[in-house]
């Protein structure tokens, strides 16, 4: 799709045709299987000060926690027992675990369980990424948040857009399955910028793309900013499906937090992945990037039941394989490493 066509669709209030086409492309490209990734939010410590995020270091109202390596391992085991084929280990940026400890954890997980492991722990050095890969990590999530560089610098005052792009390039070179994405409805973000984000996603040939509405957090400097809408987020999702074809696209927690039906709606206009929370209940209330996050009182097993029920209600099936990238093998075949 051309840039002007994408912009036209983002501005079009009538979404029925767009959503129908995205659902058709989803079925054709990735089928009816929905992949479940168990999300473990293992630490909320963060060195950055992103304006939108509840975990920013200046937020003194957060009780900081760090699960021990053993606790993380036990949580992974719980996920495996529940039936997950893939887990995501997520934390704030530059939290305090030594690289050796993380690598030890990764190799133990890979040795004991048949699970795909995704890391979502922010910007690191190339050497650290290489060590995680060698220890067995399969995938890495690092959203670029917005490709409008000025907006990026405003919202992430202590980060650099160039560095983030470099991290994404390193991850690709090192052989990770790479996920990225954006927030939709950021203050100052026009439809034209979202169109550029979508075209960048296409260019980066991402294996996974996670997007969600920006939700204003009262504990941040953006407390008064209007939140994004589910409507524009779903249009963006549908367009990403149509443009990037066989990418893995989650119906995200932020979508579900905006609207009780948010994730169901996303699964019907392009999404084919869900990321149920498997974090031990006692930590969940402390991992609030945005307010009114769902499932905060639930236990890992509750989220599995709720989500697998949702998938069946929509006439879809919980996929039984680890849900590796569908782009990965063709890229290897083309020799583009
Ligand atoms: N609203 C919505 N999403 C947010 N994130 C961080 N803060 C917010 C917020 N206030 C998203 C970012 C980050 C991901 C883990 O959560 O896109 O990459
Ligand atoms: Fe932690 Fe942005 S506040 S990475």
Short mmCIF file of C-alpha atoms and ligand atoms in Angstrom, two decimals:
data_model
loop_
_atom_site.label_atom_id
_atom_site.label_comp_id
_atom_site.label_asym_id
_atom_site.label_seq_id
_atom_site.Cartn_x
_atom_site.Cartn_y
_atom_site.Cartn_z
CA UNK A 1 0.00 0.00 0.00
CA UNK A 2 1.19 3.50 -0.76
CA UNK A 3 1.63 6.11 1.97
CA UNK A 4 -1.35 8.19 0.81
CA UNK A 5 -3.61 5.11 0.78
CA UNK A 6 -2.58 4.25 4.34
CA UNK A 7 -3.26 7.81 5.51
CA UNK A 8 -6.67 7.75 3.81
CA UNK A 9 -7.59 4.54 5.63
CA UNK A 10 -6.34 5.87 8.99
CA UNK A 11 -8.62 8.88 8.54
CA UNK A 12 -11.62 6.91 7.26
CA UNK A 13 -14.33 6.59 9.96
CA UNK A 14 -15.89 3.62 8.15
CA UNK A 15 -13.75 0.67 9.18
CA UNK A 16 -15.92 -2.26 8.10
CA UNK A 17 -14.20 -2.98 4.78
CA UNK A 18 -10.68 -2.44 6.17
CA UNK A 19 -11.32 -4.81 9.08
CA UNK A 20 -12.85 -7.45 6.80
CA UNK A 21 -9.83 -7.32 4.48
CA UNK A 22 -7.38 -7.50 7.43
CA UNK A 23 -9.22 -10.56 8.78
CA UNK A 24 -9.06 -12.19 5.35
CA UNK A 25 -5.31 -11.53 5.03
CA UNK A 26 -4.78 -12.86 8.57
CA UNK A 27 -6.59 -16.10 7.72
CA UNK A 28 -4.76 -16.51 4.42
CA UNK A 29 -1.29 -15.70 5.78
CA UNK A 30 -1.24 -17.13 9.32
CA UNK A 31 -4.41 -19.21 9.61
CA UNK A 32 -6.80 -19.62 12.54
CA UNK A 33 -4.24 -20.58 15.18
CA UNK A 34 -3.71 -18.09 18.02
CA UNK A 35 -0.29 -18.27 19.67
CA UNK A 36 -0.14 -17.73 23.40
CA UNK A 37 3.00 -16.20 24.91
CA UNK A 38 3.22 -16.23 28.71
CA UNK A 39 4.38 -12.80 29.87
CA UNK A 40 6.61 -12.61 32.95
CA UNK A 41 7.22 -9.07 34.21
CA UNK A 42 10.24 -9.95 36.31
CA UNK A 43 11.38 -6.47 37.41
CA UNK A 44 9.96 -2.94 37.27
CA UNK A 45 13.31 -1.22 37.87
CA UNK A 46 14.15 1.24 35.11
CA UNK A 47 16.95 3.74 34.50
CA UNK A 48 15.03 5.71 31.87
CA UNK A 49 12.57 8.54 32.28
CA UNK A 50 10.14 8.16 29.36
CA UNK A 51 7.38 10.73 29.73
CA UNK A 52 4.54 8.25 29.12
CA UNK A 53 5.63 5.33 31.28
CA UNK A 54 4.62 4.57 34.87
CA UNK A 55 7.92 2.79 35.51
CA UNK A 56 10.02 5.89 34.72
CA UNK A 57 12.76 6.40 37.25
CA UNK A 58 11.32 9.72 38.52
CA UNK A 59 8.10 8.03 39.58
CA UNK A 60 8.58 7.70 43.31
CA UNK A 61 5.10 6.21 43.83
CA UNK A 62 6.15 2.83 42.46
CA UNK A 63 7.31 0.09 44.77
CA UNK A 64 10.27 -1.36 42.87
CA UNK A 65 10.82 -5.12 42.75
CA UNK A 66 13.22 -7.60 41.24
CA UNK A 67 12.30 -11.26 41.14
CA UNK A 68 15.24 -13.50 41.92
CA UNK A 69 16.67 -15.70 39.18
CA UNK A 70 15.19 -18.75 40.96
CA UNK A 71 11.78 -17.09 41.16
CA UNK A 72 11.89 -16.28 37.45
CA UNK A 73 12.81 -19.89 36.69
CA UNK A 74 9.91 -21.17 38.82
CA UNK A 75 7.50 -18.83 37.03
CA UNK A 76 8.72 -20.13 33.67
CA UNK A 77 8.08 -23.65 34.97
CA UNK A 78 4.52 -22.65 35.94
CA UNK A 79 3.97 -21.30 32.43
CA UNK A 80 5.27 -24.50 30.92
CA UNK A 81 2.99 -26.61 33.12
CA UNK A 82 0.00 -24.51 32.13
CA UNK A 83 0.68 -25.39 28.49
CA UNK A 84 2.54 -22.37 27.14
CA UNK A 85 5.02 -23.10 24.34
CA UNK A 86 6.64 -19.71 24.58
CA UNK A 87 7.45 -17.18 27.32
CA UNK A 88 8.36 -13.49 27.27
CA UNK A 89 10.71 -12.19 29.96
CA UNK A 90 10.11 -8.46 30.34
CA UNK A 91 11.51 -5.77 32.65
CA UNK A 92 12.31 -2.07 32.80
CA UNK A 93 15.48 -0.97 31.09
CA UNK A 94 18.96 -1.68 32.38
CA UNK A 95 17.80 -3.46 35.49
CA UNK A 96 20.36 -4.92 37.79
CA UNK A 97 20.82 -8.52 36.68
CA UNK A 98 24.39 -9.29 35.61
CA UNK A 99 24.65 -10.61 32.04
CA UNK A 100 26.12 -13.88 33.38
CA UNK A 101 23.11 -14.45 35.63
CA UNK A 102 20.68 -13.80 32.77
CA UNK A 103 22.62 -16.14 30.50
CA UNK A 104 22.66 -18.84 33.19
CA UNK A 105 18.89 -18.51 33.51
CA UNK A 106 18.38 -18.68 29.75
CA UNK A 107 20.47 -21.82 29.30
CA UNK A 108 18.74 -23.53 32.21
CA UNK A 109 15.31 -22.73 30.75
CA UNK A 110 16.35 -23.97 27.31
CA UNK A 111 17.85 -27.14 28.76
CA UNK A 112 14.90 -28.08 30.97
CA UNK A 113 11.91 -26.97 28.93
CA UNK A 114 10.82 -27.09 25.33
CA UNK A 115 9.94 -23.38 25.21
CA UNK A 116 10.69 -20.51 22.85
CA UNK A 117 12.14 -17.65 24.91
CA UNK A 118 11.65 -13.97 24.14
CA UNK A 119 13.45 -11.14 25.92
CA UNK A 120 11.99 -7.66 26.30
CA UNK A 121 14.54 -5.84 28.44
CA UNK A 122 15.45 -2.78 26.42
CA UNK A 123 18.61 -1.39 24.92
CA UNK A 124 21.82 -3.30 25.60
CA UNK A 125 25.28 -3.52 24.07
CA UNK A 126 25.85 -5.74 21.03
CA UNK A 127 27.99 -8.02 23.22
CA UNK A 128 25.16 -8.49 25.70
CA UNK A 129 22.69 -9.31 22.94
CA UNK A 130 25.20 -11.79 21.50
CA UNK A 131 25.61 -13.43 24.92
CA UNK A 132 21.81 -13.78 25.34
CA UNK A 133 21.55 -15.34 21.89
CA UNK A 134 24.38 -17.77 22.59
CA UNK A 135 22.66 -18.73 25.88
CA UNK A 136 19.53 -19.70 23.97
CA UNK A 137 17.22 -16.65 23.67
CA UNK A 138 15.18 -16.99 20.47
CA UNK A 139 13.42 -13.65 20.16
CA UNK A 140 13.67 -10.03 21.27
CA UNK A 141 11.05 -7.29 21.54
CA UNK A 142 12.10 -3.64 21.32
CA UNK A 143 9.45 -1.17 20.21
CA UNK A 144 10.70 1.93 18.40
CA UNK A 145 7.55 3.65 19.82
CA UNK A 146 7.37 6.27 17.02
CA UNK A 147 9.47 6.91 13.93
CA UNK A 148 8.90 10.68 14.20
CA UNK A 149 12.34 11.48 15.57
CA UNK A 150 11.42 14.81 17.18
CA UNK A 151 8.51 13.23 19.01
CA UNK A 152 10.71 10.30 20.03
CA UNK A 153 13.28 12.64 21.62
CA UNK A 154 10.58 14.57 23.43
CA UNK A 155 8.96 11.43 24.87
CA UNK A 156 12.22 9.60 25.58
CA UNK A 157 14.49 12.44 26.70
CA UNK A 158 17.35 10.17 27.71
CA UNK A 159 17.31 7.86 24.68
CA UNK A 160 18.40 8.24 21.09
CA UNK A 161 16.39 7.16 18.06
CA UNK A 162 19.57 6.26 16.20
CA UNK A 163 20.73 4.00 19.02
CA UNK A 164 17.36 2.24 19.11
CA UNK A 165 17.55 1.56 15.37
CA UNK A 166 21.10 0.28 15.83
CA UNK A 167 19.89 -2.11 18.55
CA UNK A 168 17.22 -3.44 16.17
CA UNK A 169 19.87 -3.92 13.49
CA UNK A 170 22.18 -5.79 15.90
CA UNK A 171 19.35 -8.07 17.01
CA UNK A 172 18.64 -8.93 13.40
CA UNK A 173 22.32 -9.54 12.58
CA UNK A 174 22.65 -11.80 15.61
CA UNK A 175 19.83 -14.02 14.38
CA UNK A 176 17.02 -13.14 16.80
CA UNK A 177 13.42 -13.17 15.69
CA UNK A 178 12.82 -9.46 16.09
CA UNK A 179 9.71 -7.69 17.33
CA UNK A 180 9.09 -3.97 17.44
CA UNK A 181 6.13 -1.63 17.46
CA UNK A 182 4.59 1.66 18.50
CA UNK A 183 2.03 3.34 20.70
CA UNK A 184 -0.96 4.81 18.87
CA UNK A 185 -2.44 8.18 19.84
CA UNK A 186 0.67 9.67 21.41
CA UNK A 187 0.37 13.40 22.05
CA UNK A 188 1.52 15.16 18.88
CA UNK A 189 1.32 12.03 16.70
CA UNK A 190 -0.52 12.66 13.41
CA UNK A 191 -1.93 9.97 11.08
CA UNK A 192 0.88 10.80 8.65
CA UNK A 193 3.41 9.73 11.28
CA UNK A 194 1.59 6.45 11.88
CA UNK A 195 1.69 5.81 8.12
CA UNK A 196 5.47 6.33 8.22
CA UNK A 197 5.67 3.94 11.21
CA UNK A 198 3.83 1.27 9.21
CA UNK A 199 6.14 1.73 6.21
CA UNK A 200 9.16 1.48 8.49
CA UNK A 201 7.80 -1.76 9.97
CA UNK A 202 7.55 -3.12 6.44
CA UNK A 203 11.11 -2.04 5.66
CA UNK A 204 12.50 -3.59 8.85
CA UNK A 205 10.87 -6.89 7.84
CA UNK A 206 9.87 -7.51 11.46
CA UNK A 207 8.94 -10.98 12.69
CA UNK A 208 6.52 -9.62 15.31
CA UNK A 209 4.82 -6.24 15.74
CA UNK A 210 3.20 -5.14 19.00
CA UNK A 211 1.11 -2.00 19.13
CA UNK A 212 -1.27 -0.51 21.66
CA UNK A 213 -3.09 2.72 22.43
CA UNK A 214 -1.19 5.30 24.46
CA UNK A 215 -2.93 5.47 27.86
CA UNK A 216 -2.26 8.61 29.91
CA UNK A 217 -0.78 7.71 33.28
CA UNK A 218 -1.59 10.08 36.21
CA UNK A 219 1.84 9.39 37.74
CA UNK A 220 3.68 10.81 34.71
CA UNK A 221 4.17 14.25 33.11
CA UNK A 222 1.64 13.22 30.44
CA UNK A 223 -1.15 12.88 33.03
CA UNK A 224 -3.31 15.51 31.30
CA UNK A 225 -2.73 14.35 27.73
CA UNK A 226 -5.65 12.68 25.95
CA UNK A 227 -5.23 8.91 25.60
CA UNK A 228 -5.22 7.22 22.21
CA UNK A 229 -8.39 5.53 20.97
CA UNK A 230 -9.02 1.84 20.40
CA UNK A 231 -10.55 2.76 17.04
CA UNK A 232 -7.34 4.27 15.62
CA UNK A 233 -5.28 1.47 17.20
CA UNK A 234 -7.40 -1.19 15.46
CA UNK A 235 -7.17 0.64 12.13
CA UNK A 236 -3.38 0.72 12.55
CA UNK A 237 -3.35 -2.99 13.41
CA UNK A 238 -5.49 -3.86 10.38
CA UNK A 239 -3.20 -1.86 8.08
CA UNK A 240 -0.09 -3.49 9.57
CA UNK A 241 -1.62 -6.91 8.82
CA UNK A 242 -2.40 -5.95 5.23
CA UNK A 243 1.00 -4.33 4.61
CA UNK A 244 3.28 -6.80 6.45
CA UNK A 245 1.27 -9.97 5.66
CA UNK A 246 2.56 -12.92 7.73
CA UNK A 247 3.94 -11.08 10.78
CA UNK A 248 2.94 -12.26 14.26
CA UNK A 249 0.64 -9.55 15.67
CA UNK A 250 -0.57 -9.62 19.29
CA UNK A 251 -3.90 -8.39 20.59
CA UNK A 252 -2.23 -6.49 23.42
CA UNK A 253 -3.06 -5.94 27.09
CA UNK A 254 -3.26 -2.17 26.45
CA UNK A 255 -6.05 -2.83 23.92
CA UNK A 256 -7.85 -4.95 26.52
CA UNK A 257 -7.37 -2.26 29.16
CA UNK A 258 -9.02 0.41 26.97
CA UNK A 259 -12.09 -1.70 26.24
CA UNK A 260 -13.23 -5.00 27.78
CA UNK A 261 -13.68 -6.33 24.23
CA UNK A 262 -10.45 -4.77 22.95
CA UNK A 263 -8.50 -7.97 22.46
CA UNK A 264 -11.43 -9.83 20.86
CA UNK A 265 -11.86 -6.96 18.41
CA UNK A 266 -8.13 -7.02 17.61
CA UNK A 267 -8.23 -10.78 16.93
CA UNK A 268 -10.96 -10.05 14.37
CA UNK A 269 -9.01 -7.41 12.45
CA UNK A 270 -5.54 -8.83 12.08
CA UNK A 271 -4.15 -10.13 15.37
CA UNK A 272 -3.04 -13.78 15.81
CA UNK A 273 -1.17 -13.70 19.14
CA UNK A 274 -2.15 -13.17 22.79
CA UNK A 275 0.23 -12.51 25.65
CA UNK A 276 -1.47 -13.62 28.88
CA UNK A 277 0.16 -12.45 32.07
CA UNK A 278 1.89 -15.19 34.08
CA UNK A 279 3.64 -12.85 36.54
CA UNK A 280 3.06 -13.95 40.17
CA UNK A 281 0.02 -11.99 41.43
CA UNK A 282 1.92 -10.19 44.22
CA UNK A 283 4.04 -8.25 41.70
CA UNK A 284 1.38 -7.35 39.14
CA UNK A 285 0.09 -4.17 40.78
CA UNK A 286 3.62 -2.77 40.70
CA UNK A 287 4.03 -3.21 36.94
CA UNK A 288 1.66 -0.54 35.71
CA UNK A 289 3.00 1.25 32.67
CA UNK A 290 -0.47 2.77 32.40
CA UNK A 291 -3.54 2.87 34.71
CA UNK A 292 -6.43 0.37 34.81
CA UNK A 293 -4.31 -2.48 33.54
CA UNK A 294 -6.33 -5.68 33.37
CA UNK A 295 -5.69 -8.98 35.21
CA UNK A 296 -3.86 -7.35 38.13
CA UNK A 297 -5.60 -9.55 40.72
CA UNK A 298 -5.50 -12.74 38.67
CA UNK A 299 -3.26 -15.76 38.96
CA UNK A 300 -1.29 -17.28 36.04
CA UNK A 301 -3.82 -20.10 35.59
CA UNK A 302 -6.77 -17.64 35.55
CA UNK A 303 -5.31 -15.82 32.56
CA UNK A 304 -4.75 -19.09 30.68
CA UNK A 305 -8.39 -20.14 31.22
CA UNK A 306 -9.83 -16.74 30.33
CA UNK A 307 -7.77 -16.39 27.19
CA UNK A 308 -8.16 -19.89 25.82
CA UNK A 309 -11.92 -19.44 26.33
CA UNK A 310 -11.81 -16.18 24.38
CA UNK A 311 -10.01 -17.87 21.49
CA UNK A 312 -12.58 -20.68 21.26
CA UNK A 313 -15.52 -18.23 21.46
CA UNK A 314 -14.18 -16.52 18.35
CA UNK A 315 -14.07 -19.83 16.46
CA UNK A 316 -10.29 -19.88 16.51
CA UNK A 317 -7.88 -22.42 18.02
CA UNK A 318 -5.02 -22.19 20.49
CA UNK A 319 -1.94 -23.05 18.42
CA UNK A 320 0.04 -26.01 19.73
CA UNK A 321 3.43 -25.14 18.25
CA UNK A 322 5.83 -22.50 19.67
CA UNK A 323 4.78 -20.06 16.94
CA UNK A 324 8.15 -19.23 15.46
CA UNK A 325 8.43 -16.48 12.89
CA UNK A 326 6.96 -17.24 9.49
CA UNK A 327 9.46 -14.87 7.91
CA UNK A 328 12.54 -16.39 9.46
CA UNK A 329 12.99 -19.42 7.23
CA UNK A 330 12.47 -17.49 4.00
CA UNK A 331 15.05 -14.94 5.17
CA UNK A 332 17.55 -17.72 5.91
CA UNK A 333 16.78 -19.21 2.49
CA UNK A 334 17.46 -15.87 0.80
CA UNK A 335 20.76 -15.77 2.69
CA UNK A 336 20.04 -12.29 3.99
CA UNK A 337 22.05 -12.76 7.18
N1 LIG B 1 0.37 3.61 27.54
C1 LIG B 1 0.43 2.60 26.65
N2 LIG B 1 1.53 1.87 26.44
C2 LIG B 1 2.62 2.15 27.16
N3 LIG B 1 3.86 1.62 27.14
C3 LIG B 1 4.61 2.27 28.05
N4 LIG B 1 3.88 3.23 28.66
C4 LIG B 1 2.64 3.18 28.12
C5 LIG B 1 1.44 3.94 28.30
N5 LIG B 1 1.35 4.94 29.18
C6 LIG B 1 4.28 0.59 26.17
C7 LIG B 1 5.53 1.02 25.37
C8 LIG B 1 6.56 -0.02 25.75
C9 LIG B 1 5.69 -1.20 26.14
C10 LIG B 1 6.35 -2.24 26.99
O1 LIG B 1 4.60 -0.62 26.81
O2 LIG B 1 5.24 0.93 23.98
O3 LIG B 1 7.46 -0.35 24.73
FE1 LIG B 2 11.76 2.63 31.35
FE2 LIG B 2 11.13 4.20 29.30
S1 LIG B 2 10.68 4.52 31.43
S2 LIG B 2 12.42 2.47 29.26
#
